[in-house]
Short mmCIF file of C-alpha atoms in Angstrom, two decimals:
data_model
loop_
_atom_site.label_atom_id
_atom_site.label_comp_id
_atom_site.label_asym_id
_atom_site.label_seq_id
_atom_site.Cartn_x
_atom_site.Cartn_y
_atom_site.Cartn_z
CA MET A 1 79.55 67.75 219.22
CA PRO A 2 77.84 66.43 222.37
CA GLU A 3 77.09 62.72 222.15
CA GLU A 4 73.38 63.43 222.53
CA GLY A 5 73.44 66.13 219.82
CA LEU A 6 72.01 69.64 220.13
CA GLN A 7 68.46 70.80 220.66
CA TRP A 8 66.92 72.39 217.58
CA LEU A 9 65.14 75.74 217.74
CA ALA A 10 61.42 75.66 217.04
CA LYS A 11 60.67 76.87 213.51
CA PRO A 12 58.31 79.70 214.60
CA ASP A 13 61.17 81.13 216.67
CA LEU A 14 63.49 81.36 213.67
CA LEU A 15 63.71 84.47 211.55
CA THR A 16 62.20 84.01 208.12
CA ASP A 17 64.30 84.63 205.01
CA ASP A 18 62.54 87.98 204.52
CA GLU A 19 63.24 88.98 208.12
CA ILE A 20 66.93 88.10 207.80
CA VAL A 21 67.29 90.10 204.60
CA ARG A 22 65.48 93.06 206.12
CA LEU A 23 67.75 93.10 209.17
CA ILE A 24 70.85 92.83 207.00
CA ARG A 25 69.55 95.71 204.86
CA ILE A 26 69.06 97.83 207.99
CA ALA A 27 72.56 96.94 209.19
CA VAL A 28 74.11 97.86 205.84
CA THR A 29 72.13 101.01 205.03
CA GLU A 30 71.50 102.41 208.52
CA LEU A 31 74.32 101.15 210.73
CA GLY A 32 77.39 101.18 208.49
CA VAL A 33 77.96 97.43 208.32
CA THR A 34 80.21 96.61 205.36
CA GLU A 35 80.73 92.86 205.75
CA VAL A 36 78.20 90.11 206.44
CA ARG A 37 79.14 86.60 207.55
CA PHE A 38 76.70 83.71 207.59
CA THR A 39 77.65 81.36 210.37
CA GLY A 40 76.05 79.17 212.99
CA GLY A 41 75.37 76.44 213.94
CA GLU A 42 75.61 75.30 210.34
CA PRO A 43 74.32 77.78 207.74
CA LEU A 44 74.28 75.22 204.90
CA LEU A 45 71.32 73.60 206.66
CA ARG A 46 69.24 76.70 205.90
CA PRO A 47 67.11 75.85 202.81
CA GLY A 48 66.89 79.49 201.68
CA LEU A 49 70.55 80.36 202.12
CA VAL A 50 71.39 80.82 198.43
CA GLY A 51 68.40 83.12 197.98
CA ILE A 52 69.36 85.16 201.05
CA VAL A 53 72.89 85.62 199.70
CA GLU A 54 71.55 86.62 196.29
CA ARG A 55 69.22 89.24 197.77
CA CYS A 56 71.95 90.67 200.01
CA ALA A 57 74.27 90.95 197.01
CA GLU A 58 71.72 93.35 195.49
CA LEU A 59 71.91 95.80 198.41
CA ASP A 60 73.39 99.24 197.88
CA PRO A 61 76.03 99.54 199.18
CA ARG A 62 76.81 95.89 198.56
CA PRO A 63 78.40 94.20 201.59
CA ARG A 64 81.20 91.70 201.28
CA MET A 65 79.79 88.31 202.20
CA SER A 66 81.43 85.25 203.66
CA LEU A 67 80.31 81.93 205.11
CA THR A 68 81.62 79.89 208.02
CA THR A 69 80.71 76.23 207.64
CA ASN A 70 81.67 72.74 208.71
CA GLY A 71 82.13 71.99 205.00
CA ILE A 72 79.66 69.11 204.87
CA GLY A 73 77.38 69.96 201.94
CA LEU A 74 79.74 72.57 200.52
CA GLU A 75 80.64 70.37 197.56
CA ARG A 76 77.09 70.61 196.21
CA THR A 77 76.47 74.27 197.10
CA ALA A 78 79.76 76.10 196.49
CA ARG A 79 79.05 77.02 192.86
CA ALA A 80 75.50 78.18 193.59
CA LEU A 81 76.68 80.32 196.47
CA ARG A 82 79.41 81.88 194.35
CA ASP A 83 76.93 82.60 191.57
CA ALA A 84 74.58 84.18 194.10
CA GLY A 85 77.31 86.59 195.21
CA LEU A 86 79.14 84.98 198.12
CA ASP A 87 82.74 86.17 198.22
CA ARG A 88 84.57 83.56 200.29
CA VAL A 89 84.30 80.79 202.89
CA ASN A 90 85.80 79.71 206.20
CA VAL A 91 85.69 75.96 206.77
CA SER A 92 86.13 74.37 210.18
CA LEU A 93 88.50 71.39 210.11
CA ASP A 94 90.42 70.44 213.23
CA THR A 95 92.27 67.36 212.02
CA LEU A 96 93.61 65.50 209.01
CA ARG A 97 92.93 62.15 210.68
CA PRO A 98 89.52 60.64 209.90
CA GLU A 99 89.33 58.77 213.20
CA VAL A 100 89.99 61.96 215.18
CA PHE A 101 87.43 63.82 213.04
CA GLN A 102 84.85 61.18 213.94
CA ALA A 103 85.68 61.47 217.64
CA ILE A 104 85.21 65.25 217.56
CA THR A 105 82.14 65.50 215.33
CA ARG A 106 80.41 62.12 215.84
CA ARG A 107 80.30 61.86 212.05
CA LYS A 108 82.21 59.86 209.41
CA ARG A 109 82.29 62.83 207.04
CA HIS A 110 85.97 63.76 206.84
CA ASP A 111 86.16 63.12 203.08
CA ASP A 112 83.05 65.26 202.53
CA VAL A 113 84.78 68.23 204.16
CA LEU A 114 87.91 67.78 202.03
CA ARG A 115 85.77 67.65 198.88
CA GLY A 116 83.86 70.71 200.03
CA LEU A 117 87.09 72.65 200.47
CA ASP A 118 88.21 71.70 196.98
CA ALA A 119 84.83 72.69 195.54
CA ALA A 120 85.00 76.09 197.24
CA HIS A 121 88.48 76.72 195.88
CA THR A 122 87.42 75.65 192.37
CA ALA A 123 84.32 77.89 192.53
CA GLY A 124 86.46 80.92 193.38
CA LEU A 125 85.32 81.39 196.98
CA THR A 126 88.80 82.58 197.85
CA PRO A 127 90.77 82.97 199.93
CA VAL A 128 89.52 79.69 201.37
CA LYS A 129 90.27 79.86 205.08
CA VAL A 130 90.45 76.80 207.31
CA ASN A 131 89.72 77.18 211.02
CA ALA A 132 91.27 74.64 213.38
CA VAL A 133 90.94 74.25 217.15
CA LEU A 134 93.56 72.15 218.94
CA MET A 135 92.43 70.16 221.98
CA PRO A 136 94.52 68.22 224.50
CA GLY A 137 94.66 64.51 223.88
CA LEU A 138 92.90 64.72 220.51
CA ASN A 139 94.79 66.76 217.93
CA ASP A 140 97.27 68.83 219.91
CA ASP A 141 100.20 67.45 217.89
CA GLU A 142 98.79 68.28 214.45
CA ALA A 143 99.68 71.97 214.03
CA PRO A 144 102.70 71.52 211.69
CA GLU A 145 100.92 68.80 209.71
CA LEU A 146 97.84 70.98 209.25
CA LEU A 147 99.90 73.95 208.09
CA ALA A 148 101.90 71.88 205.58
CA TRP A 149 98.62 70.53 204.16
CA ALA A 150 97.08 74.01 203.94
CA LEU A 151 100.12 75.40 202.14
CA GLU A 152 100.08 72.52 199.68
CA ASN A 153 96.42 73.12 198.83
CA GLY A 154 96.44 76.92 198.76
CA TYR A 155 94.28 77.41 201.86
CA GLU A 156 94.87 79.99 204.57
CA LEU A 157 95.01 78.24 207.94
CA ARG A 158 93.90 79.90 211.17
CA PHE A 159 94.21 78.27 214.56
CA ILE A 160 91.63 79.29 217.16
CA GLU A 161 92.15 78.88 220.88
CA GLN A 162 89.45 76.69 222.38
CA MET A 163 86.92 79.02 223.99
CA PRO A 164 84.29 78.55 226.71
CA LEU A 165 81.47 78.15 224.21
CA ASP A 166 81.06 74.38 224.28
CA ALA A 167 77.54 73.01 224.68
CA GLN A 168 78.69 70.74 227.53
CA HIS A 169 80.13 73.70 229.53
CA GLY A 170 83.16 71.53 230.13
CA TRP A 171 85.83 74.06 229.08
CA LYS A 172 88.72 74.57 231.48
CA ARG A 173 91.43 77.15 231.06
CA ASP A 174 94.02 74.91 232.69
CA GLY A 175 95.39 72.56 230.07
CA MET A 176 94.01 74.35 227.00
CA ILE A 177 96.29 74.68 223.96
CA THR A 178 97.33 78.33 223.90
CA ALA A 179 98.52 80.55 221.08
CA GLY A 180 102.03 80.24 222.52
CA ASP A 181 101.81 76.47 222.37
CA ILE A 182 100.61 76.57 218.76
CA LEU A 183 103.37 78.91 217.61
CA ALA A 184 106.04 76.89 219.38
CA SER A 185 104.81 73.74 217.64
CA LEU A 186 104.73 75.42 214.22
CA ARG A 187 108.26 76.76 214.66
CA THR A 188 109.61 73.24 214.92
CA ARG A 189 109.04 73.03 211.16
CA PHE A 190 108.48 76.56 209.78
CA ALA A 191 110.02 80.02 210.10
CA LEU A 192 107.35 82.51 211.18
CA THR A 193 107.59 86.30 210.81
CA ALA A 194 104.91 88.40 212.51
CA GLU A 195 102.91 90.86 210.44
CA GLY A 196 102.63 94.36 211.82
CA GLU A 197 99.64 95.62 213.79
CA ASP A 198 98.77 97.93 210.89
CA GLU A 199 98.10 94.86 208.75
CA ARG A 200 95.77 93.35 211.34
CA GLY A 201 93.34 96.23 211.89
CA SER A 202 90.19 94.92 213.62
CA ALA A 203 90.66 91.34 212.40
CA PRO A 204 90.67 88.75 215.21
CA ALA A 205 93.62 86.78 213.83
CA GLU A 206 97.25 87.64 214.41
CA ARG A 207 99.08 86.56 211.25
CA TRP A 208 102.57 85.35 210.48
CA LEU A 209 104.38 85.00 207.16
CA VAL A 210 105.43 81.38 206.69
CA ASP A 211 109.03 80.84 205.55
CA GLY A 212 109.23 84.42 204.34
CA GLY A 213 105.82 84.48 202.66
CA PRO A 214 103.67 85.13 200.77
CA ALA A 215 101.74 82.34 202.54
CA ARG A 216 100.39 83.22 205.98
CA VAL A 217 99.08 81.45 209.05
CA GLY A 218 96.83 83.06 211.64
CA VAL A 219 96.12 82.51 215.32
CA ILE A 220 92.96 83.78 217.01
CA ALA A 221 93.91 83.98 220.68
CA SER A 222 90.59 85.03 222.19
CA VAL A 223 91.55 83.66 225.61
CA THR A 224 95.23 84.47 226.13
CA ARG A 225 95.57 87.54 223.87
CA PRO A 226 92.08 89.14 223.79
CA PHE A 227 91.41 91.77 221.15
CA CYS A 228 88.21 93.24 222.58
CA ARG A 229 89.39 96.84 222.18
CA ALA A 230 89.59 96.47 218.38
CA CYS A 231 86.45 94.34 217.92
CA ASP A 232 83.89 95.92 215.59
CA ARG A 233 81.43 93.02 215.21
CA THR A 234 77.76 92.63 215.94
CA ARG A 235 76.09 89.21 215.99
CA LEU A 236 72.53 88.35 215.11
CA THR A 237 71.21 84.96 216.19
CA ALA A 238 68.95 82.75 214.11
CA ASP A 239 66.03 83.71 216.34
CA GLY A 240 66.57 87.45 216.02
CA GLN A 241 68.62 88.37 219.10
CA VAL A 242 71.61 90.72 219.06
CA ARG A 243 74.69 89.37 220.82
CA THR A 244 77.31 92.05 221.42
CA CYS A 245 80.01 89.45 222.13
CA LEU A 246 80.49 85.73 221.71
CA PHE A 247 80.70 85.48 225.49
CA ALA A 248 77.72 87.72 226.29
CA ARG A 249 75.02 86.32 228.56
CA GLU A 250 72.59 89.10 227.63
CA GLU A 251 70.75 89.46 224.33
CA SER A 252 68.61 92.19 222.78
CA ASP A 253 65.43 91.20 220.96
CA LEU A 254 64.90 92.47 217.40
CA ARG A 255 62.48 89.74 216.34
CA GLY A 256 59.76 91.14 218.58
CA ALA A 257 60.15 94.61 217.05
CA LEU A 258 60.11 93.14 213.53
CA ARG A 259 56.93 91.18 214.12
CA SER A 260 55.15 94.02 215.89
CA GLY A 261 55.47 96.22 212.81
CA ALA A 262 58.29 98.53 213.93
CA PRO A 263 59.76 100.70 211.16
CA ASP A 264 63.37 100.38 210.07
CA GLU A 265 64.37 103.47 212.07
CA GLU A 266 63.13 101.93 215.34
CA ILE A 267 64.87 98.63 214.69
CA ALA A 268 68.10 100.49 213.91
CA ARG A 269 67.71 102.44 217.17
CA LEU A 270 67.29 99.24 219.19
CA TRP A 271 70.34 97.71 217.50
CA ARG A 272 72.44 100.80 218.26
CA LEU A 273 71.37 100.75 221.90
CA ALA A 274 72.39 97.10 222.17
CA MET A 275 75.85 97.78 220.78
CA TRP A 276 76.39 100.95 222.84
CA GLY A 277 75.86 98.79 225.91
CA LYS A 278 78.61 96.36 224.96
CA LYS A 279 80.98 95.59 227.82
CA ALA A 280 84.60 96.69 227.62
CA GLY A 281 85.89 93.12 227.61
CA SER A 282 84.87 89.49 227.49
CA GLY A 283 85.40 88.97 231.22
CA LEU A 284 87.28 85.70 230.75
CA ASP A 285 89.83 86.65 233.39
CA ASP A 286 87.19 87.57 235.95
CA PRO A 287 86.77 84.83 238.60
CA SER A 288 83.00 85.33 238.35
CA PHE A 289 82.93 84.61 234.59
CA LEU A 290 80.11 82.32 233.49
CA GLN A 291 79.70 80.74 230.08
CA PRO A 292 76.72 81.89 228.01
CA ASP A 293 73.59 79.84 228.61
CA ARG A 294 73.11 79.63 224.85
CA PRO A 295 76.37 78.92 222.99
CA MET A 296 76.45 80.28 219.45
CA SER A 297 76.86 76.76 218.09
CA ALA A 298 73.38 75.93 219.35
CA ILE A 299 71.49 78.99 218.11
CA GLY A 300 73.19 80.17 214.94
CA GLY A 301 74.22 83.74 214.36
#
């Protein structure tokens, strides 16, 4: 979190609850989408989230639904979200040390996240997945400790390489903690056995059995081991733009079509065109690569 915080989108720019549900319905019924993830930004800040989940659960075919959250507020919403039809959650937690958590997030809310995780597990939003990003000089020594804690609590841990999506645009490839670094650190304490590619499919995480299984740990190596060829995701921002890739600098406007009265068929056509124009790769290894002007953390999606 930048020290000065993030700029909020103006409310008129945001999709309404009805507009979000309509776009999800088009994605599910017209475009073959089978799984919907509510992410951000922080989706638990959305007042109508439970109602959106409930309405999406009524779609035919019904998509699987998950939520990626910082976990703050999950303690009070986990049961309602489960009752509404949410299937599972991913919770971002980079450290087990409250002082490091405060340095990363600018918040003294570490205990709230731990309680939120427990509430999600109790509510049946399983498997509860925990996403952790290791950063030099902050938490780069915590990989084995985080995995031991996740195993003890029945969570599935996934490490994510730090990506050039930070609001400060301060990311540098040199010095980042790579997937290789993470695995080497984990192997100082655990035996890891790689799952086969058939098990992975289009999922972004490579997974390893821990000490023979059945517990697993995942690593999402977007920078050093890109998986663009298998990616099957489309991203819709909180203000109605299609992003074909996390690293895309271009967006395609669906909000304008929605608000001008376009029928579902036209909106589906625009969405298809956006995805057909998706680049072959993220471009991270290109010397001319530039970070997106609008990181996903700032706009939701």
